[in-house]
Tab-separated table of C-alpha atoms in Angstrom:
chain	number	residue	atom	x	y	z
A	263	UNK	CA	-128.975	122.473	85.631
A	264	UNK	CA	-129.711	126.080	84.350
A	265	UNK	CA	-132.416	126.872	82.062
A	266	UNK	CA	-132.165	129.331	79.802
A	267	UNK	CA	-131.097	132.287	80.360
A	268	UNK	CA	-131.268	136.092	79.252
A	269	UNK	CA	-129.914	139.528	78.880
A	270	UNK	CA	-130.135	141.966	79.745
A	271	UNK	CA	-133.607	142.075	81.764
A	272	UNK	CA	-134.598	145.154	80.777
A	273	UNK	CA	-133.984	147.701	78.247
A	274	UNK	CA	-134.902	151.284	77.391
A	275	UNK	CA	-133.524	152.417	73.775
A	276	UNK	CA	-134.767	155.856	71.723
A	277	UNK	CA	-136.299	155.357	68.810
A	278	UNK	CA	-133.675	154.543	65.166
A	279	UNK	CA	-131.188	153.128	67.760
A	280	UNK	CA	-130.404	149.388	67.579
A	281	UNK	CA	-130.263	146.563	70.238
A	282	UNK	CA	-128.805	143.241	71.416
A	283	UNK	CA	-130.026	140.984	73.148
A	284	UNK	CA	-128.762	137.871	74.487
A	285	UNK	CA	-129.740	134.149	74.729
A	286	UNK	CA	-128.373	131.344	76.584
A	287	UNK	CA	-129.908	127.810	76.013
A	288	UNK	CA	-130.406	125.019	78.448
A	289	UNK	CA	-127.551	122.644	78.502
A	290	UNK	CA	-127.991	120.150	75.829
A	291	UNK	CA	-130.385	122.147	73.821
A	292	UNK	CA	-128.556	123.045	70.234
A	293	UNK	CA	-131.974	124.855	68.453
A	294	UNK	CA	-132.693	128.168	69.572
A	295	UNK	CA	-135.924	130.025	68.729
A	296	UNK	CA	-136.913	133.715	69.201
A	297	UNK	CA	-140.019	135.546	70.144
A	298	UNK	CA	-141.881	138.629	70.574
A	299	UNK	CA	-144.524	139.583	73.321
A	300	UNK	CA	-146.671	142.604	72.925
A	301	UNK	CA	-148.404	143.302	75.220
A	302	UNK	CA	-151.760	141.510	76.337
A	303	UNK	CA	-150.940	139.095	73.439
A	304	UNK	CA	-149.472	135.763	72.859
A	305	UNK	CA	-145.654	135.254	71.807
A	306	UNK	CA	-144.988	136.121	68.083
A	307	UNK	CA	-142.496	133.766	66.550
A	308	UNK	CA	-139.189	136.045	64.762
A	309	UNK	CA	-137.045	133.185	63.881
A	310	UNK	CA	-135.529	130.061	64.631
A	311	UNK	CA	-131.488	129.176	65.051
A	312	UNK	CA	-129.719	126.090	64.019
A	313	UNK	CA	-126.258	124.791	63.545
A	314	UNK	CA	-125.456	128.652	63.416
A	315	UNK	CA	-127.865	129.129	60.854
A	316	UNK	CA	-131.264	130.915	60.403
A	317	UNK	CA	-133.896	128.157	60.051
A	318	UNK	CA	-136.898	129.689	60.168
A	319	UNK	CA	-138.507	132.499	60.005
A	320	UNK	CA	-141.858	134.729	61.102
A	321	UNK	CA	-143.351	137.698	59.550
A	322	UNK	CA	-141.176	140.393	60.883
A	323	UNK	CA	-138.499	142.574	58.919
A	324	UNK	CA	-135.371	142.183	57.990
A	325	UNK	CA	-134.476	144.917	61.043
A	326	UNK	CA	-134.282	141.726	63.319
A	327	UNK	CA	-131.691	139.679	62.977
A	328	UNK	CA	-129.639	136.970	64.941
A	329	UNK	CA	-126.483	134.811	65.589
A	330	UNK	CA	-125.932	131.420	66.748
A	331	UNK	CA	-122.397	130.844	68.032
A	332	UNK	CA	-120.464	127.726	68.048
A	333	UNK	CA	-121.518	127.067	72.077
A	334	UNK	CA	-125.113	127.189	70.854
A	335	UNK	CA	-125.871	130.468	72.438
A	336	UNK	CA	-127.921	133.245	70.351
A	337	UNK	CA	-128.423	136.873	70.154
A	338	UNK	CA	-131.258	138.783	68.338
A	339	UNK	CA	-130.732	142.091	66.742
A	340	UNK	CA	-132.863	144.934	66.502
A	341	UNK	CA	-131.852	147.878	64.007
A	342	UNK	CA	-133.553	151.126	63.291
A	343	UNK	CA	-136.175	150.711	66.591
A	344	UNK	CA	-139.944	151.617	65.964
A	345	UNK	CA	-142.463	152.433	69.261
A	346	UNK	CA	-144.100	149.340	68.263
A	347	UNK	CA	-140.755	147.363	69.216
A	348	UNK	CA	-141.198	147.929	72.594
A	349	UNK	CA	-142.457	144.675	73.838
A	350	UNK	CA	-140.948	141.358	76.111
A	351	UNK	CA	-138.781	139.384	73.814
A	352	UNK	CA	-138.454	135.298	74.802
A	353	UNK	CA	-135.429	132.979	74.201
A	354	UNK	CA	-136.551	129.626	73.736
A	355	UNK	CA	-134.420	126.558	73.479
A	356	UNK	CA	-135.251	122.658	72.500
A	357	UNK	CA	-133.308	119.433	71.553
A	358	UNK	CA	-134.340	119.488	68.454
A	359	UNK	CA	-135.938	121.579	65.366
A	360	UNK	CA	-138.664	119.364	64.569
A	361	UNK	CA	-142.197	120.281	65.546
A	362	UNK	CA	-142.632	117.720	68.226
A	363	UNK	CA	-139.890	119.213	70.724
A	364	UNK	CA	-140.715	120.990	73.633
A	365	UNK	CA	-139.191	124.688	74.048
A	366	UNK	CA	-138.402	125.829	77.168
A	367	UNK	CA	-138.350	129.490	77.676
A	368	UNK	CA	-136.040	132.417	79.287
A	369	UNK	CA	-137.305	135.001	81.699
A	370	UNK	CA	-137.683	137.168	78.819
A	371	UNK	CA	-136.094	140.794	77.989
A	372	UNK	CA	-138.237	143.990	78.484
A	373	UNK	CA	-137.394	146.305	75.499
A	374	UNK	CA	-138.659	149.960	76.022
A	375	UNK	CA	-138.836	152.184	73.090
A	376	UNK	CA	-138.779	155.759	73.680
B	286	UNK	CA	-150.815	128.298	58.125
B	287	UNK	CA	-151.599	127.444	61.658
B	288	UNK	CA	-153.543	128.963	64.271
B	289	UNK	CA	-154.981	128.846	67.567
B	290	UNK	CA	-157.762	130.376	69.531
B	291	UNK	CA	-158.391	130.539	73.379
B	292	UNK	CA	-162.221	131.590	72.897
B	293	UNK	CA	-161.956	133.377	76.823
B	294	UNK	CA	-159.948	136.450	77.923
B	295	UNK	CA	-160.391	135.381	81.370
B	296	UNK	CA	-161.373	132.656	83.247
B	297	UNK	CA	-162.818	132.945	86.763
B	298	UNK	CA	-163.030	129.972	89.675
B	299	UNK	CA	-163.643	129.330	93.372
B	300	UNK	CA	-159.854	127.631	94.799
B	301	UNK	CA	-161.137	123.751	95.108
B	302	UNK	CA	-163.161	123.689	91.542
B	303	UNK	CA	-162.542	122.172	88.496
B	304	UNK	CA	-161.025	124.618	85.859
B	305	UNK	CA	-161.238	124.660	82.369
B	306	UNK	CA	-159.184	126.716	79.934
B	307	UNK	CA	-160.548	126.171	76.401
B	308	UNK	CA	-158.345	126.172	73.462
B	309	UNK	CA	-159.100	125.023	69.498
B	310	UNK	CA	-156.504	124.926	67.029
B	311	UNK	CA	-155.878	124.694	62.617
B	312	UNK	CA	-153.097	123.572	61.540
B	313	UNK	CA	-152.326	121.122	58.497
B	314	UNK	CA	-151.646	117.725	59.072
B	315	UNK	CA	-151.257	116.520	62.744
B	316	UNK	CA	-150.763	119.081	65.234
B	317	UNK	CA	-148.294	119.197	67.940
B	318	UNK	CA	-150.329	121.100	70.759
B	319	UNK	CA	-148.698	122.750	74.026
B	320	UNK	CA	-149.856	124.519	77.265
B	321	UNK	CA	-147.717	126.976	78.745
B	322	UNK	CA	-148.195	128.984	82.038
B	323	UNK	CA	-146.967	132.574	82.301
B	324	UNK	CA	-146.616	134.271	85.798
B	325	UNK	CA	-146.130	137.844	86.007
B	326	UNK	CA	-142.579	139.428	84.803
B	327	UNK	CA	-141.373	135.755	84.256
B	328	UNK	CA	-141.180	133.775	81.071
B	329	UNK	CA	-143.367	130.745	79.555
B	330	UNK	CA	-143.274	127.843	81.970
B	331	UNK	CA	-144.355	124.618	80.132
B	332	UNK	CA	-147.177	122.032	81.243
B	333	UNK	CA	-147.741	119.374	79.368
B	334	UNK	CA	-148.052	118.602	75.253
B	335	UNK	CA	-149.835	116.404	72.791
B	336	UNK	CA	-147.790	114.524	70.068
B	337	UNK	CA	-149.511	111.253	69.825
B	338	UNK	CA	-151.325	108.120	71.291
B	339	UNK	CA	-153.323	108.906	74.230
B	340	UNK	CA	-156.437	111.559	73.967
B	341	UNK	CA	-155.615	112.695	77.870
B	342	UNK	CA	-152.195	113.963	78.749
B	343	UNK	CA	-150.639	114.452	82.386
B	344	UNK	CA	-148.627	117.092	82.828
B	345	UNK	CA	-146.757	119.447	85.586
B	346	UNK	CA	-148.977	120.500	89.079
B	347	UNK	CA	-151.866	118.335	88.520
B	348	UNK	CA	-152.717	119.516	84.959
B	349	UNK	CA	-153.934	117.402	82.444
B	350	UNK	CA	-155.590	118.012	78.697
B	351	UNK	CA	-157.694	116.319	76.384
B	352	UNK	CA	-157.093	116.436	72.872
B	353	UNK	CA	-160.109	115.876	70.287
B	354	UNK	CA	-159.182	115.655	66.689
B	355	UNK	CA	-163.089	115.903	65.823
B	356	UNK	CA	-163.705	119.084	67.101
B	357	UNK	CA	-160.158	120.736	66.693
B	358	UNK	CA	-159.300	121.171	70.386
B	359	UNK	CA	-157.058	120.655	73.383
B	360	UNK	CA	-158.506	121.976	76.329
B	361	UNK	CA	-156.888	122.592	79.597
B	362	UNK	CA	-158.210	120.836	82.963
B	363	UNK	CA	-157.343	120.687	86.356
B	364	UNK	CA	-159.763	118.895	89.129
B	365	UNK	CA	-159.426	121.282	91.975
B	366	UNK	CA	-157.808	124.888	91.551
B	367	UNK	CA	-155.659	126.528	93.952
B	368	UNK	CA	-155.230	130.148	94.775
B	369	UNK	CA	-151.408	130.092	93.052
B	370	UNK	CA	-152.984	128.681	89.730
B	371	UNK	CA	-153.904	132.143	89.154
B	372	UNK	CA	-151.684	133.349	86.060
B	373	UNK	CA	-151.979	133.483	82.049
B	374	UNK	CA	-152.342	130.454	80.643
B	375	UNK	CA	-151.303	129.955	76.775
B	376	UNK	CA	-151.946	127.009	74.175
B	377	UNK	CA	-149.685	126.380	71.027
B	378	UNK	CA	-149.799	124.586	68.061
B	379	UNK	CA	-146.865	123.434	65.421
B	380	UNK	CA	-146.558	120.744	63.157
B	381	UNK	CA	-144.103	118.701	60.912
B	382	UNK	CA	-144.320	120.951	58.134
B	383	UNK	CA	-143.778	124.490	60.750
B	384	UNK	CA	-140.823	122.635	62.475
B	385	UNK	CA	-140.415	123.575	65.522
B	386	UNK	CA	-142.147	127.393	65.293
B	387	UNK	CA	-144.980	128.077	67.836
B	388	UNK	CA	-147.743	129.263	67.134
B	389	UNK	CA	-149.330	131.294	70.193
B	390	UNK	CA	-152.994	131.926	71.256
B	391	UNK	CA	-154.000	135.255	72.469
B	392	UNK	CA	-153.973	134.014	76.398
B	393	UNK	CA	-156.669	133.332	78.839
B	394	UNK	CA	-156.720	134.681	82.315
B	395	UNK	CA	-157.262	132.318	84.925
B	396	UNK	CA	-158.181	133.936	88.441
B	397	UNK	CA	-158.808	131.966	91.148
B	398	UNK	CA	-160.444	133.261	94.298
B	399	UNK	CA	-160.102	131.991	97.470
């Protein structure tokens, strides 16, 4: 069974360019959550995916932005990049929305910003 | 608004020691608390979570935690340490009312010498 996967693995992007990234979920898993890793810190949560819709989200700006397709699978949009983008961004996926589910997370994309 | 502090940056122990990673938590309502174990250049791995019923929960590698309403925390314990326990170690807190969003402590650094 394959967890959840991401891509690409790494990433280098110039500053006021705009990125994709990718998201896989583990099989089963229909809710798909995003987050952002600076460095030396704790995951920041962007926003959360459901039934193809945007569920929830964090305190970042409307530059990020996702997709859920049909086959559950997500990508997260970055437009207009900053330096302070550059970070590791985590898919997570869970069986359900609801606090008590556990997410289980990707390998993680490293976005460089130049 | 939720939140969760890991009170050390880093965490130091001889391999055959009990370790201790210390976490306290705020969140509204009843919290939904998580350990996760990040090794280097790889995602969040999960270890164990708190929903309900029992104070002490069992989870993945011989990791347990306790959870204490009365002083706000869920702190991570393992009787002896090995050498390959040495990684960041995060807790996480959500709730009914944050659905399924994570909320992330800064990270403690466990090392543990041989």
């Amino acid at each position: 069974d394959a967890g959840v996967t991401q891509s690409p693995t790494h990433l280098i992007k110039t500053r006021g360019q705009q990125v994709t990234l990718r998201c896989s979920p583990k099989s089963g898993h229909d809710t798909v959550s995003w987050y952002q890793q600076a460095l030396g810190q704790g995951p920041q949560f962007i926003f959360q995916y459901y039934e193809e819709e945007e569920r929830q989200r964090g305190n970042f700006p409307d530059r990020f932005s996702g997709h859920q397709f049909p086959n559950y699978s997500s990508e997260l949009n970055v437009n207009a990049l900053l330096l302070g983008d550059s970070a590791l961004y985590l898919c997570a996926s869970s069986l359900t929305r609801f606090g008590s589910g556990t997410q289980y997370f990707g390998p993680g994309t490293r976005l460089t910003v130049l | 608004a939720q939140s969760v502090a890991q009170p050390e940056d880093q965490v130091n122990v001889a391999e055959g020691n009990p370790l201790t990673v210390k976490c306290t938590y705020s969140v509204s309502g009843n919290p939904y608390l998580f350990w996760y174990v990040q090794y280097p250049n790889r995602g969040l791995q999960f270890l164990l979570k708190y929903i309900t019923g029992d104070n002490l929960v069992k989870g993945s590698y011989g990791f347990e935690a306790e959870f204490n309403k009365s002083q706000t925390s869920f702190h991570l314990k393992k009787p002896s340490a090995l050498v390959s326990d040495s990684a960041l170690y995060f807790c996480a807190v959500s709730s009914e009312a944050a659905g399924n969003k994570l909320t992330f402590g800064g990270g403690t650094r466990v090392l543990v010498k041989p």
